[in-house]
GROMACS .gro file of N, CA and C in nm:
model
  225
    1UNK      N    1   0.668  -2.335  -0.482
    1UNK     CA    2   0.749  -2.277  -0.376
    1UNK      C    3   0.705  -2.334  -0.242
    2UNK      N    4   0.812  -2.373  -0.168
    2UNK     CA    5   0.798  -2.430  -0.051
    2UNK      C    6   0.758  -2.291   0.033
    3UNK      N    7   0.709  -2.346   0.174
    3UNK     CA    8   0.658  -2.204   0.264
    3UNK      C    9   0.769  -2.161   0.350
    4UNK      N   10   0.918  -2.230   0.339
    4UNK     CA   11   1.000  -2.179   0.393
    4UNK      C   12   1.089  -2.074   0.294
    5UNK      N   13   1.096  -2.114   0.169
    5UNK     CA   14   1.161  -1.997   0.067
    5UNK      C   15   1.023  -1.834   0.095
    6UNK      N   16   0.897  -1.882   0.073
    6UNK     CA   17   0.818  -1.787   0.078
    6UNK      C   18   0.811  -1.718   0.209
    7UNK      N   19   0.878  -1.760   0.306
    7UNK     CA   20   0.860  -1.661   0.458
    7UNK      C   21   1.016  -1.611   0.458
    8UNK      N   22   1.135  -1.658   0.403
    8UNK     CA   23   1.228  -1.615   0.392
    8UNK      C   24   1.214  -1.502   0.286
    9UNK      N   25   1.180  -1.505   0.144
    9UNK     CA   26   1.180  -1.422   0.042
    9UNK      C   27   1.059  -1.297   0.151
   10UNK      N   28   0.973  -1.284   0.185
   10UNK     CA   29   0.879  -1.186   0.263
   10UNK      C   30   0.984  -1.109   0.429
   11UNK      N   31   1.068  -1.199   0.454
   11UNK     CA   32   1.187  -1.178   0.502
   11UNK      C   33   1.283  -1.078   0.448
   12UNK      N   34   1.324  -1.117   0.333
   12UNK     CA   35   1.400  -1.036   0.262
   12UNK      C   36   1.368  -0.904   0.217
   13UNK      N   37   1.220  -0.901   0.191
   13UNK     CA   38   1.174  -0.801   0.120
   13UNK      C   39   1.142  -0.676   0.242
   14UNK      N   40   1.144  -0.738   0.373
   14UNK     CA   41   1.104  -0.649   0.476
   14UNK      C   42   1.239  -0.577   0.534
   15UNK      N   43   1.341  -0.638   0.533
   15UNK     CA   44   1.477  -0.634   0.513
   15UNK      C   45   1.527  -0.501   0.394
   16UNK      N   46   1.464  -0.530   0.278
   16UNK     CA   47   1.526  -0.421   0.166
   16UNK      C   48   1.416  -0.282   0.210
   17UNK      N   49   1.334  -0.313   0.248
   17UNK     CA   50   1.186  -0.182   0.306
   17UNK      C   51   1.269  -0.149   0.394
   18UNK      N   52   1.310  -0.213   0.495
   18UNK     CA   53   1.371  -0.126   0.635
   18UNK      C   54   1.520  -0.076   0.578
   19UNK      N   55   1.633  -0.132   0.461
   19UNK     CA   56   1.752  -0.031   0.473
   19UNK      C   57   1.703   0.053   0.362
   20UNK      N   58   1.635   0.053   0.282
   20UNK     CA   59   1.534   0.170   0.177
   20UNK      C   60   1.508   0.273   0.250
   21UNK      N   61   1.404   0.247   0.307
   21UNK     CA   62   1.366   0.367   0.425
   21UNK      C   63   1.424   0.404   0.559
   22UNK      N   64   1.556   0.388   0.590
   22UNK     CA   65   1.683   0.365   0.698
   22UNK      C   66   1.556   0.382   0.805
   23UNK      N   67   1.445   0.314   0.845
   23UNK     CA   68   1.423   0.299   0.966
   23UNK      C   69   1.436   0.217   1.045
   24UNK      N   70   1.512   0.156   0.977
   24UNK     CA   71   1.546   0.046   1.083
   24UNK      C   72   1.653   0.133   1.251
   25UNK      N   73   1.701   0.234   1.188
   25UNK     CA   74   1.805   0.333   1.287
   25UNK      C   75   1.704   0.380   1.379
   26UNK      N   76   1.561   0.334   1.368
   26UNK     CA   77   1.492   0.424   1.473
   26UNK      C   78   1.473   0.388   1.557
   27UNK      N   79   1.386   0.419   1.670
   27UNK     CA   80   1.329   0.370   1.829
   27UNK      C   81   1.191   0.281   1.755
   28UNK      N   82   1.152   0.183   1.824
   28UNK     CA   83   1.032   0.081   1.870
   28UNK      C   84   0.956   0.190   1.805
   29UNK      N   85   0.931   0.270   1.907
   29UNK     CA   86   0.773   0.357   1.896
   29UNK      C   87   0.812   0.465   1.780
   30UNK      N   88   0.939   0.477   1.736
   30UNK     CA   89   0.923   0.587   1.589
   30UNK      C   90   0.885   0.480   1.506
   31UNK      N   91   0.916   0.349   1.542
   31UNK     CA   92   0.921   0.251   1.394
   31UNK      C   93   0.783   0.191   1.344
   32UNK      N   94   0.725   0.225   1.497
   32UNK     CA   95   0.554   0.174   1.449
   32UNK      C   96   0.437   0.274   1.380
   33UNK      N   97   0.532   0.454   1.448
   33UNK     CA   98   0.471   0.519   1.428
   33UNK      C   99   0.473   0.587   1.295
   34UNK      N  100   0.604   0.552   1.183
   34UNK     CA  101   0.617   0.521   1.049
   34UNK      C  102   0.607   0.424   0.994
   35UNK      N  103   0.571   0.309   1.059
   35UNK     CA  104   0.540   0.201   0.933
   35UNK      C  105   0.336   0.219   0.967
   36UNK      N  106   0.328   0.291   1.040
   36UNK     CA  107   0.167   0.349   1.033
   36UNK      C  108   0.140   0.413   0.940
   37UNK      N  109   0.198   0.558   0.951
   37UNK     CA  110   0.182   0.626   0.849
   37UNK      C  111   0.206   0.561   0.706
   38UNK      N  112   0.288   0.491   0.681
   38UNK     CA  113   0.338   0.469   0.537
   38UNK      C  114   0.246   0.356   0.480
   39UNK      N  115   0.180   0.261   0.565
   39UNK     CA  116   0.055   0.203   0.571
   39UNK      C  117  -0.031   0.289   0.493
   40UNK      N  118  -0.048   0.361   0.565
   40UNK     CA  119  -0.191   0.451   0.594
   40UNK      C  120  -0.223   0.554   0.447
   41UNK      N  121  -0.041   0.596   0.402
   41UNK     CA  122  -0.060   0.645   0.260
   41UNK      C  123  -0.059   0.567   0.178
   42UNK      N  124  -0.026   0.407   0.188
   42UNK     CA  125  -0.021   0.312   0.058
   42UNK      C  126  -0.166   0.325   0.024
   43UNK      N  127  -0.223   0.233   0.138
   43UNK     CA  128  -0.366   0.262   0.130
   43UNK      C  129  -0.468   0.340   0.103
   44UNK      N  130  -0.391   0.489   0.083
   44UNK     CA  131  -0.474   0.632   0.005
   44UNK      C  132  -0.462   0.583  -0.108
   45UNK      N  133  -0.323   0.537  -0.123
   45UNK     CA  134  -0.301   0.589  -0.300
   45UNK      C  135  -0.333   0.455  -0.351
   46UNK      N  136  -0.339   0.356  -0.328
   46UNK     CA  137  -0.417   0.268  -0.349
   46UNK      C  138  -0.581   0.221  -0.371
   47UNK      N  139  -0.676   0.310  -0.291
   47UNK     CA  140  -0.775   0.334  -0.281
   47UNK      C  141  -0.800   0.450  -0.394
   48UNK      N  142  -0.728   0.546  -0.389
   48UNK     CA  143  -0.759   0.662  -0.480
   48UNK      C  144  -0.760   0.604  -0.648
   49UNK      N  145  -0.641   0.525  -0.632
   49UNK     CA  146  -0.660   0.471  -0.781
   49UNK      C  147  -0.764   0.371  -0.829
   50UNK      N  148  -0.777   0.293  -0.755
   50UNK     CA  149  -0.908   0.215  -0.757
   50UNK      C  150  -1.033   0.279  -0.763
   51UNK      N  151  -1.079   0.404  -0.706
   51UNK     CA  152  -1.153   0.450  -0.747
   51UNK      C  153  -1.140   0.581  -0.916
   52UNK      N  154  -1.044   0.638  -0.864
   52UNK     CA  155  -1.017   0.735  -0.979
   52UNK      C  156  -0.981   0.699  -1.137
   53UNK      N  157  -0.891   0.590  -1.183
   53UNK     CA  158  -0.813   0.560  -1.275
   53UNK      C  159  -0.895   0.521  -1.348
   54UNK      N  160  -1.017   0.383  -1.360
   54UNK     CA  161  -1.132   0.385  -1.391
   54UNK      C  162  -1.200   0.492  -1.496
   55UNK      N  163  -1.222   0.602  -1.395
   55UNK     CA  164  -1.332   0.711  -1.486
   55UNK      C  165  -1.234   0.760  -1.559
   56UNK      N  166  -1.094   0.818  -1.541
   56UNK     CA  167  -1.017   0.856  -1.623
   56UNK      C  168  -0.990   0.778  -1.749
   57UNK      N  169  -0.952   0.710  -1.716
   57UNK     CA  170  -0.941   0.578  -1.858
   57UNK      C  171  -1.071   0.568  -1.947
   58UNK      N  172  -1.198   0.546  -1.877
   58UNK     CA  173  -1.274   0.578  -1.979
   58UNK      C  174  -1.351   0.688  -2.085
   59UNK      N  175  -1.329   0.849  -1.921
   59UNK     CA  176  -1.281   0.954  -2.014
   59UNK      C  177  -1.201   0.988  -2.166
   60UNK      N  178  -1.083   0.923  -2.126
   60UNK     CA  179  -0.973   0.948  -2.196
   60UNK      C  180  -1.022   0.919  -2.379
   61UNK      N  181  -1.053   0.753  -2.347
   61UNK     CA  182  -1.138   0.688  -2.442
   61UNK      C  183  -1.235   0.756  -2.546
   62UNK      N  184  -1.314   0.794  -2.435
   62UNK     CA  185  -1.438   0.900  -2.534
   62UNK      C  186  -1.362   1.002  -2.611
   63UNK      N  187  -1.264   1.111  -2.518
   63UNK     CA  188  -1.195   1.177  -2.573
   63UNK      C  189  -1.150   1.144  -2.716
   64UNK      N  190  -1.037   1.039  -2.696
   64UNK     CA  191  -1.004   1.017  -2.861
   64UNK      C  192  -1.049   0.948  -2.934
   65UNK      N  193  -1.140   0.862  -2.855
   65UNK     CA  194  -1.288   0.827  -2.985
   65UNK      C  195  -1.329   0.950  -3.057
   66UNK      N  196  -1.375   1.031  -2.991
   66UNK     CA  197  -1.458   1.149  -3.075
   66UNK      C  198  -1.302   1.200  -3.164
   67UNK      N  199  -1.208   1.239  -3.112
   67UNK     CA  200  -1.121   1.292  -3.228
   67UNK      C  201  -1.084   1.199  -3.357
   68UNK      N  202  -1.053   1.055  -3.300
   68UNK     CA  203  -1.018   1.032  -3.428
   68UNK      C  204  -1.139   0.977  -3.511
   69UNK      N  205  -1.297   1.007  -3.461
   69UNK     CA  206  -1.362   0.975  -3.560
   69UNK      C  207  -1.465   0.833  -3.501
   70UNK      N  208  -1.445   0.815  -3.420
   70UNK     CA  209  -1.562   0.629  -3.400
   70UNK      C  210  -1.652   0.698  -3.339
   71UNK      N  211  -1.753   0.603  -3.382
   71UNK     CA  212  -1.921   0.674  -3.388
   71UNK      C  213  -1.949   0.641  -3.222
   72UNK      N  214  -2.007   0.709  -3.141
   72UNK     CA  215  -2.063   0.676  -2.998
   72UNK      C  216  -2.128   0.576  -3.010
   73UNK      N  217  -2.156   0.483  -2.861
   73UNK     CA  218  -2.228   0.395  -2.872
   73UNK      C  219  -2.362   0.430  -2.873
   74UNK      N  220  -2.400   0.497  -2.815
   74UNK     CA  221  -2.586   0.565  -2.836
   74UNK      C  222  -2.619   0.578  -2.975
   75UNK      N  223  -2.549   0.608  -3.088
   75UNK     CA  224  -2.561   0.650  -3.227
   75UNK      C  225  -2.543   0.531  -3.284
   0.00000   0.00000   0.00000
C-alpha cells in the first residue's frame, strides 16, 4: 500500500467515526471535548482488558481442568 491510499483509507475511517457518532453537527470545543472523552474510555477499556482478561482466561482454565478431570501442574 502506497502512503497516499493509507492517509486516504485513515481519512475515510475518521469520516465513518464522525457520521457514526453525528459529531461532526457539533461546535470546535464540543468536538474536542468528545473526542476526549471517547479517547479517554477506549483507553479504560482497553487497559482494563489487558490487564483483566489474562487472569480470567487462566482462571477459567483451572476451572474446567479440574471438572473435566486433567491432573494440576504441581501434581
Amino acid at each position: 500500500m502506497d502512503v497516499k491510499r493509507v492517509k486516504d483509507y485513515i481519512h475515510w475511517l475518521y469520516y465513518q467515526y464522525l457520521l457514526v457518532t453525528c459529531s461532526y453537527v457539533l461546535e470546535p470545543w464540543e468536538q474536542s471535548m468528545f473526542h476526549t472523552i471517547t479517547v479517554t474510555v477506549v483507553a479504560m477499556v482497553v487497559y482494563t482488558a489487558y490487564v483483566f482478561v489474562p487472569i480470567h482466561v487462566r482462571l477459567a482454565l483451572q476451572f474446567f481442568s479440574q471438572i473435566f478431570g486433567a491432573q494440576p501442574d504441581g501434581a
